[in-house]
Tab-separated table of C-alpha atoms and ligand atoms in Angstrom:
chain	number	residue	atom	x	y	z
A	1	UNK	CA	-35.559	22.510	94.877
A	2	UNK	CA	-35.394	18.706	94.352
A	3	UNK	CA	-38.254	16.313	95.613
A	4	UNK	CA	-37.478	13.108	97.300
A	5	UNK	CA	-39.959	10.606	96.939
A	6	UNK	CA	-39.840	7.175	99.257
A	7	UNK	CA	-40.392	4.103	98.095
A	8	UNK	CA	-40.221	0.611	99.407
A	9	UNK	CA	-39.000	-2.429	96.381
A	10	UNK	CA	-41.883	-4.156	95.095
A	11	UNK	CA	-45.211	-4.136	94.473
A	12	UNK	CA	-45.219	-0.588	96.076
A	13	UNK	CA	-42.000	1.095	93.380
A	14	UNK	CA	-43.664	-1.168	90.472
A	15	UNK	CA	-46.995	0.430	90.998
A	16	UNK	CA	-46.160	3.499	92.281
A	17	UNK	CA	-43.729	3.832	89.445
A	18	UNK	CA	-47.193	2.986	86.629
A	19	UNK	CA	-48.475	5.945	87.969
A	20	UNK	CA	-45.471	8.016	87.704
A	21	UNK	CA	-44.950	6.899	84.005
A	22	UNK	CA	-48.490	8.838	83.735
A	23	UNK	CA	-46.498	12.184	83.555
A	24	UNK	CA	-43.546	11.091	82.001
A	25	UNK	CA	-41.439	10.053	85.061
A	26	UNK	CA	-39.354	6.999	85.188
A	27	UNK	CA	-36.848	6.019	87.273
A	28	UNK	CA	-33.489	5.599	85.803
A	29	UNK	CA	-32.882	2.744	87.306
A	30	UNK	CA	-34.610	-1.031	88.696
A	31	UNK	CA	-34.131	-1.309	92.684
A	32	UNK	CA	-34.393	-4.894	91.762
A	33	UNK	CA	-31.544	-4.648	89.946
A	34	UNK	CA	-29.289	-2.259	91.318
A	35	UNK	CA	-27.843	-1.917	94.522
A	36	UNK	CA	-28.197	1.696	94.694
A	37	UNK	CA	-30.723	3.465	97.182
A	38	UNK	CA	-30.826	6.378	95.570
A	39	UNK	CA	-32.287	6.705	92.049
A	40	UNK	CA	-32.379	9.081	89.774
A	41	UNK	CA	-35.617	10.264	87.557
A	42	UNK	CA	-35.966	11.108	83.869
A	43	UNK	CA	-37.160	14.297	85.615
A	44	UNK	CA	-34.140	16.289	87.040
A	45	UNK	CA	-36.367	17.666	89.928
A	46	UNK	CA	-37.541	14.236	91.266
A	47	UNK	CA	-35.261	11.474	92.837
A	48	UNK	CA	-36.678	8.061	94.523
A	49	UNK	CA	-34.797	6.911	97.804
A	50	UNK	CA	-35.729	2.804	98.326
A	51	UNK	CA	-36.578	1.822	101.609
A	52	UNK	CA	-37.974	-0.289	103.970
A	53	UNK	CA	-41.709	-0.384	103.754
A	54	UNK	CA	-42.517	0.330	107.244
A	55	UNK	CA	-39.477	2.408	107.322
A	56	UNK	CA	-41.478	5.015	104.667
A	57	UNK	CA	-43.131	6.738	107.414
A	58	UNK	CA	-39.863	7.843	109.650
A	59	UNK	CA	-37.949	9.024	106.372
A	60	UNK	CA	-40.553	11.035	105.848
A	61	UNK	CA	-41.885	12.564	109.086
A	62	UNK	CA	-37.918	13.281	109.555
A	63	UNK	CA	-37.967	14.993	106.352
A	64	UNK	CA	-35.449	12.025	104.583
A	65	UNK	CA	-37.813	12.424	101.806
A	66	UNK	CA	-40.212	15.204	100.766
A	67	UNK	CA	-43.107	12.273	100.524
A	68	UNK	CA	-43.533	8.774	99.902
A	69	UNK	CA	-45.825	5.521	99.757
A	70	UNK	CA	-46.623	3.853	102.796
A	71	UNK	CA	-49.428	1.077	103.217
A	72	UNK	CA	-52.159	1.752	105.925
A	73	UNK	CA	-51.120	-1.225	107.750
A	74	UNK	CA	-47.601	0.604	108.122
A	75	UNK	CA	-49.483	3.898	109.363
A	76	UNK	CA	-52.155	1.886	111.256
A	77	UNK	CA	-49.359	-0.135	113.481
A	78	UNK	CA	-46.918	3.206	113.768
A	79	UNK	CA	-49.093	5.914	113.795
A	80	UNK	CA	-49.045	8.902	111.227
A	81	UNK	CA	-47.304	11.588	113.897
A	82	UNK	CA	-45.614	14.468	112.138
A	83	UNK	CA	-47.439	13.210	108.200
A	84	UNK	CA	-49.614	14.760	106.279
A	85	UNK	CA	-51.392	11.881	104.668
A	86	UNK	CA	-53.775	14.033	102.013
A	87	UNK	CA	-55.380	10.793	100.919
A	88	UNK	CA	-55.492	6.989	99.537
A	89	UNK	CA	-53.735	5.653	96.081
A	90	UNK	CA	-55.943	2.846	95.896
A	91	UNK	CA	-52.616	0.734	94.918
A	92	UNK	CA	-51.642	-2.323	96.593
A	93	UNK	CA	-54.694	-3.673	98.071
A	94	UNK	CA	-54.969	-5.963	100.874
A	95	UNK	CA	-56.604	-6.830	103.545
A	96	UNK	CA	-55.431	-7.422	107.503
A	97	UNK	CA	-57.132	-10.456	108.511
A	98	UNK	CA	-57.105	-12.990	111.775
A	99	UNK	CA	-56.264	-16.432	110.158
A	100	UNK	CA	-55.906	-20.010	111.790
A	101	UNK	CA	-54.943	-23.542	110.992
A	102	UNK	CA	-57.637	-25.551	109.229
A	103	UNK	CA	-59.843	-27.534	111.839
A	104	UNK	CA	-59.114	-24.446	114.709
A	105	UNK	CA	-62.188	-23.795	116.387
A	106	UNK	CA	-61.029	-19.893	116.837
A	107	UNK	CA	-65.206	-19.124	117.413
A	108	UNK	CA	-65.304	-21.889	119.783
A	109	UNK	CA	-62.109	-20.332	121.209
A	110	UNK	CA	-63.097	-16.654	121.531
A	111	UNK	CA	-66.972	-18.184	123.413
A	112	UNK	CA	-65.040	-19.818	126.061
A	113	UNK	CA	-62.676	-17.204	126.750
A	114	UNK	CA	-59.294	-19.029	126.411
A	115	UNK	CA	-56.607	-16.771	126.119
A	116	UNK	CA	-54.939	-16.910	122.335
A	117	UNK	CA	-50.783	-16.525	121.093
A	118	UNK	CA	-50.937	-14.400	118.464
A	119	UNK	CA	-48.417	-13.982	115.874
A	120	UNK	CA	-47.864	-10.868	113.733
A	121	UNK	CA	-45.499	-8.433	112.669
A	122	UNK	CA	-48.857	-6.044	113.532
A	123	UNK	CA	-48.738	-6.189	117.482
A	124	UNK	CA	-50.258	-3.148	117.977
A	125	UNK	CA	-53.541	-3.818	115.473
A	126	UNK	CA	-53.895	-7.146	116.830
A	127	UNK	CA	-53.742	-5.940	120.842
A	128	UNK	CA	-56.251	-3.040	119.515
A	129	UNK	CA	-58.385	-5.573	117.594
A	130	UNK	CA	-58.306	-8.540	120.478
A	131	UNK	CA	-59.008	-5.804	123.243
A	132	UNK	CA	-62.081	-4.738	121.589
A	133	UNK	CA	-63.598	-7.841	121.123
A	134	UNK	CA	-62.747	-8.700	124.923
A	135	UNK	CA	-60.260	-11.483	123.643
A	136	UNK	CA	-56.997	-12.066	126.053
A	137	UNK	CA	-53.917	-12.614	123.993
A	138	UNK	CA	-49.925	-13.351	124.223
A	139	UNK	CA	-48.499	-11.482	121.104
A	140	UNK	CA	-45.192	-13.272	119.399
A	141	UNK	CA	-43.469	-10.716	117.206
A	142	UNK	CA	-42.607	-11.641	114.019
A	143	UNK	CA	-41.013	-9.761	111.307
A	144	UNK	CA	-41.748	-12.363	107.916
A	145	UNK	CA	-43.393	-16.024	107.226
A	146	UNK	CA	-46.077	-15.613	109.967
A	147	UNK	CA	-48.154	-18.272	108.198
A	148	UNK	CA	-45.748	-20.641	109.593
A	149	UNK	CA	-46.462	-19.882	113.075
A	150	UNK	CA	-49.514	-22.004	113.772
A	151	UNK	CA	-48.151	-25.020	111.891
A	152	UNK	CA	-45.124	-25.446	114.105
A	153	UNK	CA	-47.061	-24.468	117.284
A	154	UNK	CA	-45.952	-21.089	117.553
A	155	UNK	CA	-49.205	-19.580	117.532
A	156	UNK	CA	-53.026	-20.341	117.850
A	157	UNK	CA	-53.753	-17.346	115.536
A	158	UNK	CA	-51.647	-15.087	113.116
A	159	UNK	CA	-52.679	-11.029	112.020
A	160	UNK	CA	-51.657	-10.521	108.624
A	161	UNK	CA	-52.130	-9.337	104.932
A	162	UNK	CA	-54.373	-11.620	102.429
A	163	UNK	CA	-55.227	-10.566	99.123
A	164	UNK	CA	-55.868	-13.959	96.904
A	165	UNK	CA	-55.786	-16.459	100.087
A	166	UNK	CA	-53.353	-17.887	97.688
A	167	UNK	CA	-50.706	-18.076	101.024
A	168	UNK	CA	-53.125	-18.963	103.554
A	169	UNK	CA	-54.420	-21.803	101.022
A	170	UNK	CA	-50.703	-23.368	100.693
A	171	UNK	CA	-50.086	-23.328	104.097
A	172	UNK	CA	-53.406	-24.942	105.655
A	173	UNK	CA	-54.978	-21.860	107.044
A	174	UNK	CA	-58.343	-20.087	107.190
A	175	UNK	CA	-59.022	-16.359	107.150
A	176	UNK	CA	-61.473	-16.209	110.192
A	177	UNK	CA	-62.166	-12.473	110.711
A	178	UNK	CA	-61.319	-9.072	108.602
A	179	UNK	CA	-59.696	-6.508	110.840
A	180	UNK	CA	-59.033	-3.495	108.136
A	181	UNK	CA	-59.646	-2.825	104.230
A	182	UNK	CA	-55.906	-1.749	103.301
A	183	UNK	CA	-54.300	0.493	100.588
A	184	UNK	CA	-51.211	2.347	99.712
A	185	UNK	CA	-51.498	6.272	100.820
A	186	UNK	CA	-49.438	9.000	99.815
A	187	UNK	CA	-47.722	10.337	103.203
A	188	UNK	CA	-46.221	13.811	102.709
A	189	UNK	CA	-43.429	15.597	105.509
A	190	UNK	CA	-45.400	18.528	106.965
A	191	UNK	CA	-42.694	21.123	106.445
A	192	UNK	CA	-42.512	20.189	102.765
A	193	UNK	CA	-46.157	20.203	101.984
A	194	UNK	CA	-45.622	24.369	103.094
A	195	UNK	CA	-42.525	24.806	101.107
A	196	UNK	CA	-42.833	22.714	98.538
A	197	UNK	CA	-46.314	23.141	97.716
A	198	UNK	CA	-46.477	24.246	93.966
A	199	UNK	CA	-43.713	21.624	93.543
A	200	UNK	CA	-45.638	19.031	95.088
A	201	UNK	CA	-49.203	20.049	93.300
A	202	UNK	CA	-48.474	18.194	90.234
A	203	UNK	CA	-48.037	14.789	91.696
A	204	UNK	CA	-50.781	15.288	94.211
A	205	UNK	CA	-53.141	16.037	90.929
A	206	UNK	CA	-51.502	13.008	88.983
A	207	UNK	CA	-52.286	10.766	92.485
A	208	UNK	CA	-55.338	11.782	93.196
B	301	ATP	P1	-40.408	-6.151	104.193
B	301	ATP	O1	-40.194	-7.302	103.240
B	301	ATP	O2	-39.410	-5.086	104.092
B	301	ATP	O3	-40.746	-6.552	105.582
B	301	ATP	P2	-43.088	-5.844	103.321
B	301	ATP	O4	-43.297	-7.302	103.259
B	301	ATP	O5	-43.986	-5.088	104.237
B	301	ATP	O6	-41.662	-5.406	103.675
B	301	ATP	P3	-44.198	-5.491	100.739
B	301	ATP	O7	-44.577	-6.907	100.719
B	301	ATP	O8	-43.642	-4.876	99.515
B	301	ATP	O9	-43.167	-5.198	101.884
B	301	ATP	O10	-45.490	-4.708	101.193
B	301	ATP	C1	-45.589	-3.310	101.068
B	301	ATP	C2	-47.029	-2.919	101.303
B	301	ATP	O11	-47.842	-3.503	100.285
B	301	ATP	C3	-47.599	-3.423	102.634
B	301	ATP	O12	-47.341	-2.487	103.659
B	301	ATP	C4	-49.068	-3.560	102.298
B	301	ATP	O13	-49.715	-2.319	102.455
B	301	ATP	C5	-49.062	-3.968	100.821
B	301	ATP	N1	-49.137	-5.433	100.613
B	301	ATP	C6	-48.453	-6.381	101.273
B	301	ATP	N2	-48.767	-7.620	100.840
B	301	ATP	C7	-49.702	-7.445	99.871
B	301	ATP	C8	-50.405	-8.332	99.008
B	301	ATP	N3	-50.248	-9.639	99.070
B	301	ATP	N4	-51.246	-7.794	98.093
B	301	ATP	C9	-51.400	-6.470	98.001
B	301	ATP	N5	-50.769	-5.579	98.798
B	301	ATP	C10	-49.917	-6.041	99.703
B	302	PRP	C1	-47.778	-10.827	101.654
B	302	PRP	C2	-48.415	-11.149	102.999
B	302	PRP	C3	-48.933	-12.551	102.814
B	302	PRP	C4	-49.242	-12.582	101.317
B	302	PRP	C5	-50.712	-12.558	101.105
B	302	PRP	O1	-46.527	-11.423	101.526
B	302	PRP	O2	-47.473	-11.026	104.056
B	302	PRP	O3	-47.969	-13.517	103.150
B	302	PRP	O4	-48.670	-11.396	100.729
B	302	PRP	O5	-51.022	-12.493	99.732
B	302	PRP	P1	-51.950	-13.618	99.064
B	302	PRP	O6	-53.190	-13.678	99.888
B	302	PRP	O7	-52.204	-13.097	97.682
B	302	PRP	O8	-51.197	-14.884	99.066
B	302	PRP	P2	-45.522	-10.914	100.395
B	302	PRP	O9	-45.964	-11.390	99.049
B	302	PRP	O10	-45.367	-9.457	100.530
B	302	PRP	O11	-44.186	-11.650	100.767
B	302	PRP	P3	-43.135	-11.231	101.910
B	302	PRP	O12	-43.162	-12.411	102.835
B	302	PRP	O13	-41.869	-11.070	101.172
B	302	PRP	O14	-43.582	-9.981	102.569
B	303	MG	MG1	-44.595	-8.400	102.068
């Protein structure tokens, strides 16, 4: 029996794929390179599908792939229905953060009530984060380049990823409240983790 293991490109296959090299895996060929989705292992058994990051989840739960690497703020916005997710890579670290543009007064903002236009490709997280703190918001739902928003007037606020602040820096923002610590986790179909269980121990081991 053959395990499928989903990927997205990036800094998820490149250090997913460190790990891997651990037990002699390595994929036979680069996603950056090649156009193909599916690709082959050193190891017979094990084959890598490359997909959209927040598409990791559904191939998964749907049993596309036996498991795979999905970021919390992927599981966090989508939910983790129908995974098993046994438990956290510690690989591509993050955080979700509120930002604004430089010389916003978002504390002066939140005091007085005003309602905010958020934008984020997190619209869930951010109506679960605003509600709790009482905040009123308009969501605009991007899918990329949500630092742009509040420069061309888009947005009062974004929700999005910062690790250096290298991004925010460049494009005249502030990080003004943490909403979540994130990490990759491993996210494993339920049916597989019953069937494929001795296959599966290894990596889970190797992971862990
Ligand atoms: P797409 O380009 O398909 O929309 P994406 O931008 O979500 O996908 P990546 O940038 O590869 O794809 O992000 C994959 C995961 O890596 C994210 O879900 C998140 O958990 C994590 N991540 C994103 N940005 C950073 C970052 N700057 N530093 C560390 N980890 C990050
Ligand atoms: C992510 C995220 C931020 C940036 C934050 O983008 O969406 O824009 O990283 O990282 P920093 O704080 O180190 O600058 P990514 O690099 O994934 O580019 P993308 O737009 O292709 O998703
Ligand atoms: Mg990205």
């Amino acid at each position: 029996m053959k395990l499928t293991l989903a990927l997205s490109k990036g800094r998820i296959f490149e250090e997913t794929a460190e790990i891997l090299s651990k037990i002699g895996i390595r994929p036979l060929e680069d996603p950056e390179k090649s156009r193909k989705l599916i690709i082959e292992t050193s190891n017979p058994d094990v084959r890598l599908i490359i997909v959209r990051a927040s598409d990791v989840p559904t191939y998964v739960q749907f049993g596309g792939a036996d498991f795979g690497v999905a970021g919390l703020d992927v599981l966090m916005e989508n939910g983790t229905d129908g995974l098993y997710v046994p438990f956290d890579l510690n690989i591509a670290k993050c955080r979700m953060s509120v930002a604004v543009k430089e010389g916003f007064d978002y504390a002066a903002a939140v005091k007085q009530g005003s309602r905010l236009k958020v934008a984020t490709k997190y619209v869930n997280c951010a109506r679960e984060h605003f509600a709790n703190k009482g905040v009123h918001i308009d969501t605009i739902h991007l899918y990329g380049s949500m630092e742009l928003a509040p420069l061309v007037g888009l947005a009062d606020a974004i929700v999005d990823l910062v690790s250096t602040g290298n991004t925010l820096r460049a494009n005249g923002l502030v990080e003004v409240e943490p909403i979540a610590d994130i990490s990759a986790r491993l996210v494993v179909n339920q049916a597989s983790y019953k069937r494929k269980r001795t296959q599966l121990q290894p990596f889970f081991e190797l992971l862990k």
